[in-house]
Amino acid sequence: YAVEVLGVPLILVLGHDQCGAIRATIDATEGKMNAEGEFIHNLVERISPTVKEAQANGLHHIDEITDLHIRDTINEMIGRSKLIADRIESGKLAVVGANYRLTLGEVHDIVTFGNVNE
């Protein structure tokens, strides 16, 4: 709605350090937690491909995995939405992935698709 009807020029995908959803998925993937509740099960199911990919590539720190999940989320969004992909390509939309560092009070850019300056 926001992209098509309102013509927003920017989508921000914002993660944060020490994310509980990422931690729960890491723990479930390593067999340290049973994700039986419907909500947590759905989260773990959506995040686990990123956790497995990260671990297969030697990434084990929660913040590294969070950064990868931000990238994966954006790639999935662009891949699933022709509208978003077309708007990025035409220069009408940018998608930025960032990670909020709670302890520092800082936002760190992870990835940008499109031109943020327009």
XYZ file of N, CA and C in Angstrom:
354
model
N 0.829 -1.196 0.000
C 0.000 0.000 0.000
C 0.871 1.257 0.000
N 1.837 1.292 0.907
C 2.665 2.493 1.031
C 3.456 2.775 -0.236
N 3.963 1.716 -0.874
C 4.745 1.899 -2.099
C 3.837 2.238 -3.271
N 2.770 1.474 -3.435
C 1.912 1.644 -4.609
C 1.016 2.876 -4.521
N 0.350 3.058 -3.410
C -0.648 4.126 -3.300
C -0.028 5.443 -2.823
N 0.780 5.376 -1.788
C 1.354 6.600 -1.223
C 2.648 7.019 -1.909
N 3.268 6.096 -2.624
C 4.509 6.416 -3.332
C 5.682 6.716 -2.420
N 5.751 6.025 -1.278
C 6.868 6.283 -0.362
C 8.195 6.058 -1.084
N 9.196 6.885 -0.799
C 10.478 6.751 -1.484
C 11.480 5.845 -0.771
N 11.137 5.388 0.451
C 12.105 4.629 1.236
C 11.420 3.570 2.085
N 11.991 2.374 2.062
C 11.612 1.320 3.004
C 12.846 1.047 3.847
N 12.687 1.031 5.155
C 13.780 0.739 6.072
C 13.500 -0.588 6.762
N 14.421 -1.525 6.613
C 14.359 -2.790 7.344
C 15.375 -2.651 8.469
N 14.881 -2.584 9.695
C 15.728 -2.284 10.844
C 15.766 -3.458 11.809
N 16.951 -3.977 12.014
C 17.166 -5.001 13.028
C 17.818 -4.350 14.237
N 18.110 -5.161 15.241
C 18.826 -4.624 16.404
C 19.702 -5.707 17.005
N 20.741 -5.267 17.713
C 21.662 -6.233 18.294
C 20.984 -7.021 19.415
N 21.516 -8.209 19.639
C 20.998 -9.128 20.660
C 19.504 -9.413 20.486
N 19.065 -9.571 19.249
C 17.655 -9.799 18.927
C 17.169 -11.128 19.517
N 16.080 -11.073 20.257
C 15.526 -12.271 20.886
C 15.031 -13.301 19.889
N 14.471 -12.858 18.774
C 13.987 -13.795 17.753
C 15.151 -14.544 17.110
N 16.236 -13.840 16.845
C 17.429 -14.486 16.285
C 18.018 -15.442 17.322
N 18.094 -15.004 18.581
C 18.631 -15.862 19.653
C 17.796 -17.131 19.786
N 16.476 -17.002 19.776
C 15.601 -18.172 19.886
C 15.819 -19.127 18.719
N 16.025 -18.585 17.529
C 16.239 -19.431 16.354
C 17.581 -20.139 16.428
N 18.613 -19.431 16.864
C 19.924 -20.072 17.054
C 19.787 -21.207 18.057
N 19.144 -20.932 19.186
C 18.981 -21.951 20.230
C 18.171 -23.138 19.726
N 17.103 -22.885 18.986
C 16.277 -23.976 18.453
C 17.058 -24.795 17.431
N 17.826 -24.120 16.584
C 18.625 -24.804 15.568
C 19.686 -25.690 16.210
N 20.222 -25.251 17.332
C 21.259 -26.011 18.037
C 20.668 -26.998 19.040
N 19.341 -27.118 19.076
C 18.688 -28.067 19.975
C 18.659 -27.640 21.426
N 18.905 -26.378 21.706
C 18.923 -25.868 23.077
C 17.557 -25.373 23.533
N 16.601 -25.322 22.591
C 15.280 -24.809 22.909
C 14.258 -25.505 22.029
N 13.099 -25.755 22.595
C 12.017 -26.349 21.827
C 11.013 -25.248 21.492
N 10.878 -24.948 20.209
C 10.000 -23.856 19.765
C 8.597 -24.383 19.501
N 7.869 -24.716 20.579
C 6.545 -25.320 20.423
C 5.418 -24.315 20.279
N 5.510 -23.176 20.924
C 4.431 -22.195 20.828
C 4.266 -21.714 19.395
N 3.035 -21.444 18.994
C 2.757 -21.084 17.600
C 3.554 -19.863 17.144
N 3.581 -18.817 17.954
C 4.271 -17.593 17.556
C 5.762 -17.831 17.398
N 6.387 -18.406 18.419
C 7.835 -18.622 18.357
C 8.181 -19.650 17.286
N 7.332 -20.651 17.102
C 7.565 -21.649 16.051
C 7.588 -20.984 14.676
N 6.635 -20.087 14.423
C 6.593 -19.378 13.140
C 7.827 -18.501 12.932
N 8.265 -17.818 13.988
C 9.481 -17.006 13.889
C 10.691 -17.870 13.555
N 10.850 -18.939 14.304
C 11.993 -19.836 14.101
C 11.973 -20.416 12.692
N 10.797 -20.782 12.229
C 10.669 -21.350 10.884
C 11.113 -20.350 9.812
N 10.778 -19.082 9.989
C 11.142 -18.056 8.999
C 12.613 -17.656 9.080
N 13.182 -17.683 10.264
C 14.554 -17.211 10.448
C 15.585 -18.330 10.298
N 15.191 -19.571 10.516
C 16.168 -20.670 10.533
C 16.976 -20.830 9.246
N 16.434 -20.574 8.041
C 17.303 -20.676 6.858
C 18.502 -19.718 6.926
N 18.282 -18.529 7.448
C 19.381 -17.571 7.593
C 20.392 -18.061 8.613
N 19.919 -18.578 9.734
C 20.825 -19.077 10.771
C 21.666 -20.229 10.231
N 21.030 -21.151 9.533
C 21.766 -22.292 8.969
C 22.783 -21.838 7.929
N 22.392 -20.889 7.078
C 23.315 -20.346 6.073
C 24.506 -19.674 6.754
N 24.220 -18.880 7.773
C 25.282 -18.174 8.494
C 26.259 -19.165 9.116
N 25.732 -20.151 9.816
C 26.592 -21.121 10.481
C 27.407 -21.932 9.484
N 26.822 -22.253 8.333
C 27.553 -22.986 7.288
C 28.704 -22.154 6.726
N 28.581 -20.831 6.833
C 29.624 -19.927 6.344
C 30.519 -19.397 7.464
N 30.448 -20.034 8.630
C 31.334 -19.676 9.726
C 30.909 -18.479 10.553
N 29.682 -18.020 10.376
C 29.179 -16.907 11.183
C 28.383 -17.479 12.350
N 28.771 -17.129 13.561
C 28.086 -17.681 14.731
C 27.632 -16.607 15.719
N 28.181 -15.409 15.608
C 27.801 -14.343 16.535
C 26.407 -13.831 16.171
N 25.599 -13.609 17.170
C 24.207 -13.211 16.953
C 24.087 -11.949 16.094
N 24.983 -10.992 16.283
C 24.879 -9.754 15.510
C 25.260 -9.961 14.043
N 26.190 -10.868 13.765
C 26.514 -11.213 12.373
C 25.314 -11.873 11.702
N 24.655 -12.743 12.446
C 23.484 -13.437 11.905
C 22.332 -12.451 11.700
N 22.190 -11.502 12.607
C 21.161 -10.472 12.450
C 21.398 -9.660 11.179
N 22.642 -9.271 10.942
C 22.961 -8.526 9.715
C 22.609 -9.343 8.476
N 22.935 -10.628 8.493
C 22.603 -11.491 7.358
C 21.088 -11.609 7.197
N 20.373 -11.698 8.312
C 18.914 -11.806 8.242
C 18.291 -10.532 7.654
N 18.850 -9.394 7.974
C 18.373 -8.136 7.389
C 18.529 -8.197 5.872
N 19.694 -8.634 5.406
C 19.936 -8.771 3.960
C 18.955 -9.761 3.333
N 18.805 -10.919 3.985
C 17.901 -11.946 3.454
C 16.460 -11.447 3.382
N 16.036 -10.709 4.393
C 14.677 -10.167 4.417
C 14.452 -9.214 3.242
N 15.417 -8.356 2.998
C 15.294 -7.415 1.881
C 15.305 -8.151 0.553
N 16.213 -9.102 0.394
C 16.264 -9.867 -0.857
C 14.957 -10.607 -1.110
N 14.370 -11.160 -0.050
C 13.086 -11.851 -0.196
C 11.982 -10.869 -0.582
N 11.960 -9.712 0.050
C 10.946 -8.706 -0.253
C 11.043 -8.260 -1.712
N 12.246 -7.985 -2.175
C 12.437 -7.554 -3.562
C 12.093 -8.687 -4.522
N 12.466 -9.901 -4.162
C 12.172 -11.048 -5.012
C 10.694 -11.376 -5.110
N 9.951 -11.095 -4.056
C 8.517 -11.406 -4.036
C 7.644 -10.296 -4.603
N 8.180 -9.091 -4.666
C 7.360 -7.959 -5.098
C 7.938 -7.322 -6.358
N 7.278 -7.576 -7.468
C 7.684 -6.950 -8.726
C 7.557 -5.436 -8.615
N 6.541 -4.966 -7.921
C 6.344 -3.531 -7.733
C 7.564 -2.904 -7.062
N 8.010 -3.500 -5.970
C 9.167 -2.958 -5.255
C 10.409 -3.017 -6.134
N 10.629 -4.150 -6.784
C 11.799 -4.288 -7.663
C 11.772 -3.249 -8.782
N 10.609 -3.055 -9.385
C 10.481 -2.080 -10.475
C 10.707 -0.652 -9.989
N 10.184 -0.337 -8.808
C 10.355 1.021 -8.270
C 11.826 1.293 -7.933
N 12.521 0.274 -7.433
C 13.954 0.441 -7.168
C 14.688 0.694 -8.478
N 14.396 -0.127 -9.472
C 15.076 -0.005 -10.763
C 14.803 1.339 -11.439
N 13.596 1.857 -11.263
C 13.248 3.138 -11.893
C 13.745 4.344 -11.092
N 14.324 4.098 -9.922
C 14.837 5.195 -9.108
C 13.805 5.859 -8.224
N 12.617 5.271 -8.130
C 11.544 5.866 -7.328
C 11.508 5.348 -5.893
N 12.319 4.328 -5.606
C 12.291 3.713 -4.279
C 13.685 3.241 -3.908
N 13.997 3.377 -2.646
C 15.217 2.792 -2.087
C 14.808 1.907 -0.916
N 15.549 0.836 -0.724
C 15.350 -0.034 0.433
C 16.683 -0.089 1.173
N 16.639 0.253 2.443
C 17.844 0.287 3.263
C 17.695 -0.723 4.390
N 18.734 -1.498 4.594
C 18.799 -2.402 5.734
C 19.795 -1.844 6.730
N 19.402 -1.784 7.978
C 20.271 -1.224 9.008
C 20.106 -2.012 10.299
N 21.091 -1.861 11.170
C 21.068 -2.541 12.457
C 21.254 -1.494 13.549
N 20.292 -1.449 14.468
C 20.358 -0.514 15.588
C 21.157 -1.155 16.711
N 22.242 -0.518 17.079
C 23.084 -0.998 18.176
C 22.568 -0.367 19.470
N 21.835 -1.168 20.227
C 21.151 -0.665 21.418
C 22.108 -0.020 22.412
N 23.217 -0.695 22.696
C 24.135 -0.192 23.718
C 24.844 1.086 23.287
N 25.013 1.266 21.982
C 25.690 2.458 21.474
C 24.717 3.565 21.094
N 23.444 3.202 20.899
C 22.465 4.172 20.435
C 22.735 4.624 19.010
N 23.313 3.716 18.205
C 23.686 4.045 16.827
C 23.013 3.105 15.840
N 22.763 3.626 14.648
C 22.234 2.819 13.556
C 23.356 2.628 12.543
N 23.612 1.365 12.188
C 24.663 1.041 11.222
C 24.030 0.513 9.945
N 24.378 1.145 8.811
C 23.890 0.670 7.515
C 24.464 -0.705 7.227
N 23.623 -1.579 6.678
C 24.047 -2.916 6.285
C 24.059 -3.025 4.769
N 22.971 -2.601 4.139
C 22.837 -2.737 2.690
C 21.832 -1.706 2.180
N 22.048 -1.246 0.953
C 21.123 -0.304 0.323
C 20.853 -0.735 -1.107
N 19.592 -0.773 -1.477
C 19.166 -1.006 -2.850
C 18.468 0.260 -3.311
N 18.849 0.760 -4.461
C 18.244 1.979 -4.966
C 19.021 3.200 -4.530
N 18.515 4.352 -4.925
C 19.175 5.616 -4.649
C 18.469 6.328 -3.508
N 19.164 6.488 -2.401
C 18.575 7.108 -1.216
C 18.550 8.631 -1.333
N 19.327 9.172 -2.216
C 19.473 10.629 -2.297
C 18.347 11.336 -3.028
N 17.489 10.606 -3.708
C 16.430 11.278 -4.471
C 15.180 11.443 -3.657
